[in-house]
PDB file of C-alpha atoms in Angstrom:
ATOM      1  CA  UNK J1385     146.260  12.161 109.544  1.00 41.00           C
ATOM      2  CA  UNK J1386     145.058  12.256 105.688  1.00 39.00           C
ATOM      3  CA  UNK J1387     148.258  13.639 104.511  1.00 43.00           C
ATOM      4  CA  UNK J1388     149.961  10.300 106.622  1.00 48.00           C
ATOM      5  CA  UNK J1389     147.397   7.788 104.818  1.00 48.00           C
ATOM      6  CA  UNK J1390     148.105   9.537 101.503  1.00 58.00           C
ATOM      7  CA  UNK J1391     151.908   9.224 101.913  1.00 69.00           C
ATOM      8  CA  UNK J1392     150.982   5.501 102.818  1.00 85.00           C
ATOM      9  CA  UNK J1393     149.432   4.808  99.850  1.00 87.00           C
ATOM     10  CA  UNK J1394     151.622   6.402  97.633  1.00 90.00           C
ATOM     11  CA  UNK J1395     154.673   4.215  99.049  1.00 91.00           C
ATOM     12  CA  UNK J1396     152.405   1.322  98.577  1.00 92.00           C
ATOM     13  CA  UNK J1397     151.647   2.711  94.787  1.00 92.00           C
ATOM     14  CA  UNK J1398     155.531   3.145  94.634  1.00 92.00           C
ATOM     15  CA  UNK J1399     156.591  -0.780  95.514  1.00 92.00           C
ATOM     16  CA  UNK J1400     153.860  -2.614  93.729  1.00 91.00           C
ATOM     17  CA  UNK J1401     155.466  -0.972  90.839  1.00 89.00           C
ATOM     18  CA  UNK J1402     158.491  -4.041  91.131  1.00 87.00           C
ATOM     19  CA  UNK J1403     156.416  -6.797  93.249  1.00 87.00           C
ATOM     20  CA  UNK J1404     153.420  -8.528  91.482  1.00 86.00           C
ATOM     21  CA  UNK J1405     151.940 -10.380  94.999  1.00 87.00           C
ATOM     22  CA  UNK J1406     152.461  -6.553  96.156  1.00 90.00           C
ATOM     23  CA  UNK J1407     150.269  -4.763  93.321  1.00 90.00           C
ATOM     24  CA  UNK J1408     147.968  -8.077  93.129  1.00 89.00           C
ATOM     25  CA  UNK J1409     147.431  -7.201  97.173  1.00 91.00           C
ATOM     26  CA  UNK J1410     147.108  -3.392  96.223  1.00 93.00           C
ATOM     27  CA  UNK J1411     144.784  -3.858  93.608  1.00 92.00           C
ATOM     28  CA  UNK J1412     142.433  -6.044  95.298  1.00 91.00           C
ATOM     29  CA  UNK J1413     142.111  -3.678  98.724  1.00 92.00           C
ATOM     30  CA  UNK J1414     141.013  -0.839  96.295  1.00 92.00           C
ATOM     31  CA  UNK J1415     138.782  -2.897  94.134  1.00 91.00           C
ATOM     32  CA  UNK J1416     135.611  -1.221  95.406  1.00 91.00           C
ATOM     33  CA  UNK J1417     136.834   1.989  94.742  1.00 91.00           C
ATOM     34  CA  UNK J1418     137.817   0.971  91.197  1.00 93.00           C
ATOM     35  CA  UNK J1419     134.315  -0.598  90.756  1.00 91.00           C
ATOM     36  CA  UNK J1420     132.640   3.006  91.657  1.00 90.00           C
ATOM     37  CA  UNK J1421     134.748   5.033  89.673  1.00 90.00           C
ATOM     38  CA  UNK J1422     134.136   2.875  86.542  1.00 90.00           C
ATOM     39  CA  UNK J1423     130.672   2.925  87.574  1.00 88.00           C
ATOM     40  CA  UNK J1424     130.325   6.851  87.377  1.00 86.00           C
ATOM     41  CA  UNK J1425     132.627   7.378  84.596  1.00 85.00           C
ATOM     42  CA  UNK J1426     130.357   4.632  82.611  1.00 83.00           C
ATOM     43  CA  UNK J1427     126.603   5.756  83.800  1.00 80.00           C
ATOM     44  CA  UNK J1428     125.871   2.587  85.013  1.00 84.00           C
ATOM     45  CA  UNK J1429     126.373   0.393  87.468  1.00 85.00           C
ATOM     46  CA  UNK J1430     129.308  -1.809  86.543  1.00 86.00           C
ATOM     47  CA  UNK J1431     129.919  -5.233  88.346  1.00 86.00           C
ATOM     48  CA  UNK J1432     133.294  -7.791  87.738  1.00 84.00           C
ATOM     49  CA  UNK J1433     131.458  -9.187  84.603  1.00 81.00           C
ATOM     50  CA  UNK J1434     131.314  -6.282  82.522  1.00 82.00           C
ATOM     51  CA  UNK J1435     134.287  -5.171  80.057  1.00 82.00           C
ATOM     52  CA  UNK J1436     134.664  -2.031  81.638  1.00 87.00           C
ATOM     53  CA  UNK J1437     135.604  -3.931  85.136  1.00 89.00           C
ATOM     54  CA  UNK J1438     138.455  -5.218  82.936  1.00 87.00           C
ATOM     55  CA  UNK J1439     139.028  -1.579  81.380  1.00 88.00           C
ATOM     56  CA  UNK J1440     139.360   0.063  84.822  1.00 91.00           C
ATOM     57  CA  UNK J1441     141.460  -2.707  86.581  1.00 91.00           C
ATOM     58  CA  UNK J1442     143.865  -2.420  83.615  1.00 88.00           C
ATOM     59  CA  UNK J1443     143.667   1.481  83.935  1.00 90.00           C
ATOM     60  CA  UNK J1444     144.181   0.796  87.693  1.00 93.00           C
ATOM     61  CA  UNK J1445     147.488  -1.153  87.188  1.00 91.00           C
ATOM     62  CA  UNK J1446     148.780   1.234  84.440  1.00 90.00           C
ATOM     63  CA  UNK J1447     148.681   3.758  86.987  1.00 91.00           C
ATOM     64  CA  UNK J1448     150.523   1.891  88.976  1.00 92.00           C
ATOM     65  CA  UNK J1449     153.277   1.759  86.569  1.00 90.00           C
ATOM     66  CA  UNK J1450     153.473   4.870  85.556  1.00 90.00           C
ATOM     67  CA  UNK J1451     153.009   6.965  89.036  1.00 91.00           C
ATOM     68  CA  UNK J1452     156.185   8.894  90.477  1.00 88.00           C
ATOM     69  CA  UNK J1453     155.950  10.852  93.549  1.00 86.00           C
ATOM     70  CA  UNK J1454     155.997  14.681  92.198  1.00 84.00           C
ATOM     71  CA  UNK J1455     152.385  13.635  90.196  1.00 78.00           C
ATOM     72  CA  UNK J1456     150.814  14.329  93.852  1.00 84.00           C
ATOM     73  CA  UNK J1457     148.858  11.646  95.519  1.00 88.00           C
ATOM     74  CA  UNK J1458     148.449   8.637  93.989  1.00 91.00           C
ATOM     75  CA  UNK J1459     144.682   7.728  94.048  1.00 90.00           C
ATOM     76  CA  UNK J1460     143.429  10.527  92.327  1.00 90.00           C
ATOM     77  CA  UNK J1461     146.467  10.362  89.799  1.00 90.00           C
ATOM     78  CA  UNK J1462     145.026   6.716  89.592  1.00 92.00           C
ATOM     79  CA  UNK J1463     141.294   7.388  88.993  1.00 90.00           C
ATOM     80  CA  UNK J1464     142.077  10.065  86.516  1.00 90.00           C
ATOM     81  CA  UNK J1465     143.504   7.577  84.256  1.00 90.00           C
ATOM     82  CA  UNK J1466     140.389   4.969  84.999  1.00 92.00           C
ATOM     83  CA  UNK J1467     138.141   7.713  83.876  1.00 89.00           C
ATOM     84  CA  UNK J1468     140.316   8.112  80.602  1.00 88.00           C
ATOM     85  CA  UNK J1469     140.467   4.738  80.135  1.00 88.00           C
ATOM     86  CA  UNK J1470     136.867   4.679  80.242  1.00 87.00           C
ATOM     87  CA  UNK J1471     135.803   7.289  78.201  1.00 84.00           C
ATOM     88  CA  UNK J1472     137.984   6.329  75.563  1.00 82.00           C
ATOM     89  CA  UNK J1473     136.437   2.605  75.411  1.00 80.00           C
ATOM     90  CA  UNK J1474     133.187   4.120  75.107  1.00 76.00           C
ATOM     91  CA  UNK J1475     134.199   6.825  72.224  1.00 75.00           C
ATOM     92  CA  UNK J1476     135.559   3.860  70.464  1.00 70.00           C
ATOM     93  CA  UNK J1477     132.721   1.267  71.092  1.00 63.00           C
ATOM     94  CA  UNK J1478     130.703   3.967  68.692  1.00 58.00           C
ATOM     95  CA  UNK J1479     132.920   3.739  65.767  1.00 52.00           C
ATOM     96  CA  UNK J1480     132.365   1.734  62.926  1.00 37.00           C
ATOM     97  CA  UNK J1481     133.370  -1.834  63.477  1.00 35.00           C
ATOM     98  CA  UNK J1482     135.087  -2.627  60.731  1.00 36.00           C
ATOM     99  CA  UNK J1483     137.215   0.602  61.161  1.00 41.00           C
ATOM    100  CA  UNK J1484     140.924  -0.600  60.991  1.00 39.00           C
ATOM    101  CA  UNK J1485     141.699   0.897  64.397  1.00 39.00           C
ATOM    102  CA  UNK J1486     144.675   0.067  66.096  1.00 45.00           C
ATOM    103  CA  UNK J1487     148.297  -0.126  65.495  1.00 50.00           C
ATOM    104  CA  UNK J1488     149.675  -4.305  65.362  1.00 54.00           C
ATOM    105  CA  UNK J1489     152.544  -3.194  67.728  1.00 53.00           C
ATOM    106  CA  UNK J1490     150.390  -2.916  70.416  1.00 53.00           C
ATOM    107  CA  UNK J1491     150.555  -6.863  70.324  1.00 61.00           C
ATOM    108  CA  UNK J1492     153.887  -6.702  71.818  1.00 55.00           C
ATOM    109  CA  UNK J1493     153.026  -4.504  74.635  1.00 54.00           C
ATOM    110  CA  UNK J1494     155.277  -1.528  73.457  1.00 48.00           C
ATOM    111  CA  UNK J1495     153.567   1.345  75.759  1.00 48.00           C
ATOM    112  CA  UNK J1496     153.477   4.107  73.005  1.00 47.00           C
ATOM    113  CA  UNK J1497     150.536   7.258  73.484  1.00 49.00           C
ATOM    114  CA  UNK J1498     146.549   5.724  73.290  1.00 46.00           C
ATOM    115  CA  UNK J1499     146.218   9.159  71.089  1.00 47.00           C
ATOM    116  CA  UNK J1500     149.260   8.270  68.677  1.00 49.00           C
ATOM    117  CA  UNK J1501     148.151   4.860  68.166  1.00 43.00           C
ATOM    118  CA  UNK J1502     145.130   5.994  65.640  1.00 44.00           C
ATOM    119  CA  UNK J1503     147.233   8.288  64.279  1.00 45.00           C
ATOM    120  CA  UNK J1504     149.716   5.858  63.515  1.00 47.00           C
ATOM    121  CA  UNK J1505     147.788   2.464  61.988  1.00 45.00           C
ATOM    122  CA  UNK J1506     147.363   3.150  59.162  1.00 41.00           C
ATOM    123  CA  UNK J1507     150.768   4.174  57.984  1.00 46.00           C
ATOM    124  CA  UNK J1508     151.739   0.792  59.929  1.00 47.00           C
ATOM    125  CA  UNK J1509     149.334  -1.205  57.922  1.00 45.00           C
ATOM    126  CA  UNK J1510     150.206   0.438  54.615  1.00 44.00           C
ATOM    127  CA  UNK J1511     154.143  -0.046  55.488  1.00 48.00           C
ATOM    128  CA  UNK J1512     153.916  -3.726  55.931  1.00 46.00           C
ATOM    129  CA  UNK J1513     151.122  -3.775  52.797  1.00 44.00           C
ATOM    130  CA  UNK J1514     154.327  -2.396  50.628  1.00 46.00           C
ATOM    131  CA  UNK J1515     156.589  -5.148  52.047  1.00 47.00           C
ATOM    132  CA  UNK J1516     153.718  -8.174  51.664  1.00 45.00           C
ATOM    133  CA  UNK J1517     152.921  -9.086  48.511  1.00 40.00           C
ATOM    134  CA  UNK J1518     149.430 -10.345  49.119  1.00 43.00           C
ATOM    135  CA  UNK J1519     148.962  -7.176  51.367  1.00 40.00           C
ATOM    136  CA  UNK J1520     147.234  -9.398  53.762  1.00 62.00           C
ATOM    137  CA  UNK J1521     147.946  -7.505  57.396  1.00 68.00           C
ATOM    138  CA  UNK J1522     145.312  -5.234  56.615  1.00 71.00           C
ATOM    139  CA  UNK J1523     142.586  -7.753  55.891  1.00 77.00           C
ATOM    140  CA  UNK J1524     143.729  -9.839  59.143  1.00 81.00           C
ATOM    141  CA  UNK J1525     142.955  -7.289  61.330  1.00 80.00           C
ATOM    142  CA  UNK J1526     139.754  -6.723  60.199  1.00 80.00           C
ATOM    143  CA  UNK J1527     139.696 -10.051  60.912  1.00 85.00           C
ATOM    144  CA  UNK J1528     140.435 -10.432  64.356  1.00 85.00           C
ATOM    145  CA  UNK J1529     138.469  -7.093  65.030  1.00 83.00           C
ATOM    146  CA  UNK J1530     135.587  -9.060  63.672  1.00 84.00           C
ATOM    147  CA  UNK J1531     136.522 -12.400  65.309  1.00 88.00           C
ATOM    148  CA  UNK J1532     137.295 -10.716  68.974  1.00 88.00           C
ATOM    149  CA  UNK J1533     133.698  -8.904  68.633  1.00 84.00           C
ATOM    150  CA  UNK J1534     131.762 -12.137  69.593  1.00 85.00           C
ATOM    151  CA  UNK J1535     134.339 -12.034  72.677  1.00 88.00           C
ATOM    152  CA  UNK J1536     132.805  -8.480  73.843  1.00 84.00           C
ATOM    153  CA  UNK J1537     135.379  -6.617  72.810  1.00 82.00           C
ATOM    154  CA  UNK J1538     137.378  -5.035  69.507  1.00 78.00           C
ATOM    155  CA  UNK J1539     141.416  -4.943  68.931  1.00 76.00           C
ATOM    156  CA  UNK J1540     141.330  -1.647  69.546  1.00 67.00           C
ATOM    157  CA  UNK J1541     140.582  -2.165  72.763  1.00 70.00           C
ATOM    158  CA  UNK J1542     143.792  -3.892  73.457  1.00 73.00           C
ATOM    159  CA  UNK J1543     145.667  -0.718  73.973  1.00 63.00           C
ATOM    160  CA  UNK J1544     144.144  -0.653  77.244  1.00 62.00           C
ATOM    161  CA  UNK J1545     145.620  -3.612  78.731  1.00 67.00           C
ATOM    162  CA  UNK J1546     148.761  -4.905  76.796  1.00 74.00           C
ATOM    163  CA  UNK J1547     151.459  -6.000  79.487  1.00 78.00           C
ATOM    164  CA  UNK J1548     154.126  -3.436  79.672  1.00 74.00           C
ATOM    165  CA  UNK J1549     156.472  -5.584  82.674  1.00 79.00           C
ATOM    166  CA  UNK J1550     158.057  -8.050  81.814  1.00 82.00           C
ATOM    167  CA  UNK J1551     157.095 -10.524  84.333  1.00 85.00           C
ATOM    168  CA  UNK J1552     153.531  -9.510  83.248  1.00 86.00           C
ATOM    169  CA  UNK J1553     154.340 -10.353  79.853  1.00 85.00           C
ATOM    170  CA  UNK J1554     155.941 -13.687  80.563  1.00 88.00           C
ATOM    171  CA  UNK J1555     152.881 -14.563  82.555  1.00 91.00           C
ATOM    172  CA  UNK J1556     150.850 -13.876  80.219  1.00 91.00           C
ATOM    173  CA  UNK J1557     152.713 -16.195  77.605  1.00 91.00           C
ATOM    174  CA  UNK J1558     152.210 -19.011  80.285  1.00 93.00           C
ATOM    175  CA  UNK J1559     148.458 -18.859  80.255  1.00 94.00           C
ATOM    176  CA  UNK J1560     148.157 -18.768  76.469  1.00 93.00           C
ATOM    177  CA  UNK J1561     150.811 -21.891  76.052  1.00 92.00           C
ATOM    178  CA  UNK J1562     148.825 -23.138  78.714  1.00 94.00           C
ATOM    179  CA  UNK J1563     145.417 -22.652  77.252  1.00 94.00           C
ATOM    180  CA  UNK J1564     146.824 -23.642  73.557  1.00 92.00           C
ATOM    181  CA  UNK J1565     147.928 -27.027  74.934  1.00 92.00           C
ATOM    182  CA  UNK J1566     144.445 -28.290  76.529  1.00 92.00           C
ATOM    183  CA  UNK J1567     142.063 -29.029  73.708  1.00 92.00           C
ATOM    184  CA  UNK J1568     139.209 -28.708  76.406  1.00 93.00           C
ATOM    185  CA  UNK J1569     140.308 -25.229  77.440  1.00 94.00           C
ATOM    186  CA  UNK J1570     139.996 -23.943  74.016  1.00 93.00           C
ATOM    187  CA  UNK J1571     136.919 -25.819  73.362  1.00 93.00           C
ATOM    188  CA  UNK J1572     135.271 -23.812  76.440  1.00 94.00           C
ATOM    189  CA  UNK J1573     136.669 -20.536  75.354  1.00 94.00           C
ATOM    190  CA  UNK J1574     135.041 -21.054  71.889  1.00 92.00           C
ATOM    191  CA  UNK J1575     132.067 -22.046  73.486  1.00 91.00           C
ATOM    192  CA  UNK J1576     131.182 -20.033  76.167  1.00 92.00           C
ATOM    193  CA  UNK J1577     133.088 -16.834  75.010  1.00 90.00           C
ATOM    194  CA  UNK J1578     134.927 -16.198  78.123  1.00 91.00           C
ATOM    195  CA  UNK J1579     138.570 -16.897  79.703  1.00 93.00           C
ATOM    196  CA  UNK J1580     138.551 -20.403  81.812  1.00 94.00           C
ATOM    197  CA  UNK J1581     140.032 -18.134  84.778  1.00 94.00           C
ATOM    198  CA  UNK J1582     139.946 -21.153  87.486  1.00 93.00           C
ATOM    199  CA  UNK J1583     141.181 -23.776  84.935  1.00 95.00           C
ATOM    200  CA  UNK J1584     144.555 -21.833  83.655  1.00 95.00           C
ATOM    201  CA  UNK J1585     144.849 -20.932  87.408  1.00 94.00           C
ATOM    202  CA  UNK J1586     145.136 -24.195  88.566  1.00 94.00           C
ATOM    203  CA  UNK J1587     147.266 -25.832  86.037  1.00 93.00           C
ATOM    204  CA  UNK J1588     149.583 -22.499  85.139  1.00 93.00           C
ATOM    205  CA  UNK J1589     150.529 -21.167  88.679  1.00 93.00           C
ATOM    206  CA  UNK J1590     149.033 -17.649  86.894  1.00 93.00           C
ATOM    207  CA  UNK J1591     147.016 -15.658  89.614  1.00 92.00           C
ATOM    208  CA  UNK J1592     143.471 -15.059  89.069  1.00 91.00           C
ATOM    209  CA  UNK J1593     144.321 -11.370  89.360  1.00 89.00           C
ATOM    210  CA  UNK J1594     146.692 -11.493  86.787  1.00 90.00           C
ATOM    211  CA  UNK J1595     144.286 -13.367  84.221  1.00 92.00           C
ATOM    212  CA  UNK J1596     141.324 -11.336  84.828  1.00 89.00           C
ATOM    213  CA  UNK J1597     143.831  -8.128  84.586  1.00 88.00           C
ATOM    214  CA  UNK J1598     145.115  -9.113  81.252  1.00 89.00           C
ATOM    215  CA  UNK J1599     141.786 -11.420  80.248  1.00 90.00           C
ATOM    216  CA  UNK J1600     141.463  -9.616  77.113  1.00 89.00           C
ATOM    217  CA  UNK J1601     144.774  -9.559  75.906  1.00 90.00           C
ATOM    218  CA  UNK J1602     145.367 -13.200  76.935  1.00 93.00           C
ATOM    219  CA  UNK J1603     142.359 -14.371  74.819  1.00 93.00           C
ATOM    220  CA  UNK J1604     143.224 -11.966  71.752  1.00 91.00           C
ATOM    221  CA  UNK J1605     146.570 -14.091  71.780  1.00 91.00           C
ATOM    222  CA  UNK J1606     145.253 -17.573  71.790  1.00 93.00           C
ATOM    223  CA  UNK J1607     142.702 -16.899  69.268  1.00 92.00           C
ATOM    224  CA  UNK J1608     145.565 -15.280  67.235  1.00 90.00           C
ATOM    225  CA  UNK J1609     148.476 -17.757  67.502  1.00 89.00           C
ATOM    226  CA  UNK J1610     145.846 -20.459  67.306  1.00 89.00           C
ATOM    227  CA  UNK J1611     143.796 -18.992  64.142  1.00 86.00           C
ATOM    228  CA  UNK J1612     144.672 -18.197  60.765  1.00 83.00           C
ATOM    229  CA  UNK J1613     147.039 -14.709  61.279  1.00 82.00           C
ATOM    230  CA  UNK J1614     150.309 -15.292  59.905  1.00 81.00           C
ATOM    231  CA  UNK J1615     151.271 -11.639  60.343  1.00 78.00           C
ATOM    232  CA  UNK J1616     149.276 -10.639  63.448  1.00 82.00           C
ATOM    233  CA  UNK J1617     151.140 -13.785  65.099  1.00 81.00           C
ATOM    234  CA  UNK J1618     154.216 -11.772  64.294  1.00 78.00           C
ATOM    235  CA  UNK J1619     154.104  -8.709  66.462  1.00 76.00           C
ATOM    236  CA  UNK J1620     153.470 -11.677  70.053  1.00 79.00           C
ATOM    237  CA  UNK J1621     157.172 -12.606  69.430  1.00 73.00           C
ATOM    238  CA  UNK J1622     157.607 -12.566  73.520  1.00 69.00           C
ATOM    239  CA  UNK J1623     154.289 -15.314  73.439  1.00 74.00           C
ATOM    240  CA  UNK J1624     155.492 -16.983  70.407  1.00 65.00           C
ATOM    241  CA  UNK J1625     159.533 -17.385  71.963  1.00 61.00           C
ATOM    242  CA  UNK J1626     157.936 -18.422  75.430  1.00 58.00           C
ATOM    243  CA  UNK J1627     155.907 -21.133  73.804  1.00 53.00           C
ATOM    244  CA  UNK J1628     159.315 -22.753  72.188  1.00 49.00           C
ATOM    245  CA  UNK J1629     161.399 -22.175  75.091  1.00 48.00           C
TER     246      UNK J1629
END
């Protein structure tokens, strides 16, 4: 009977992977489970407001993507990576906070290694210092790690929840057109800090799984594309080619 329920959910696992109402569905009858397991990787008990709700969920739906069938069952493959995720966030929450952290590719959702992506920034940052005259990349994302900080979290953090499917990442571009074009959307943003979830909702067609999924990642793009980040606004070609088409 177990081994039946795991098969179950593995198939499950399996065709979210190509159906977003699917995973949205998936994702929400395990929510509880994702809650707890955040909850005990974090020492705390975590609730739907807290950034590492978001950190999990995104872990959750990463999993998702990257299961196959020969990694065993796919809940404990899935709370594995939750666990990761979380530990990681909380090993980078102690660094310094104007560390230059992160890698500006991660803006387009390229799913590289989380390890490599230290490894790797600041060869990125000095390579497009050579090519800019002004050297500016570097100083914008200090920046935006300094800017996203009064939104409760730090670019860095990003590599947890960049879109990877396309249809993610096309979403995605809808709410932050969507946001960009109502002057009262980004006034509550800038006010109160958080993502108008409902609002874009309502007006975008984006699910409220979706948004709260890719919350950070959607509001790191609208304060990017609608700030002063030349470069950084760069590396969101998909958002940037969505928002002319």
């Amino acid at each position: 009977m177990i081994i039946q329920m795991s098969n179950s959910v593995n198939a499950l696992a399996l065709a979210a992977k190509t159906d977003e109402p699917q995973r949205e569905a998936f994702i929400q009858s395990y929510e509880n489970l994702i809650l707890k397991t955040a909850s005990r990787a974090s020492f705390r008990y975590v609730t739907k407001s807290d950034d590492e709700w978001s950190v999990a969920l995104c872990a959750f739906s990463d999993a998702i993507d990257r299961y196959r069938p020969d990694q065993g069952s796919f809940l404990p493959f899935s709370l594995m990576l939750i666990r990761r995720a979380l530990i990681d966030y909380h090993r980078r929450a102690e660094t310094h906070l104007t560390e230059i952290s992160t890698s500006p590719f991660v803006l387009e959702g390229i799913d590289d290694d989380p390890d490599e992506w230290e490894k790797s920034v600041y060869l990125a940052v000095a390579e497009q210092s050579r090519e800019s005259a002004d050297r500016s990349l570097p100083d914008e994302i200090t920046a935006a790690n300094e800017m996203l900080q009064r939104y409760g979290f730090r670019f860095f953090d990003l590599t947890d929840c960049s879109p990877q499917q396309e249809k993610t990442k096309q979403a995605c571009a809808e709410a932050v057109w969507f946001v960009l074009s109502k002057p009262d959307l980004m006034q509550e943003l800038k006010k109160t800090g958080k993502l108008p979830i409902r609002a874009i909702a309502a007006g975008s067609g984006v699910s409220k799984k979706l948004l709260d999924r890719c919350r950070r990642y959607i509001i790191m793009a609208i304060l990017i594309l609608d700030g002063d980040y030349p470069q950084l606004s760069e590396y969101l070609k998909f958002i940037r080619k969505e928002g002319t088409a």
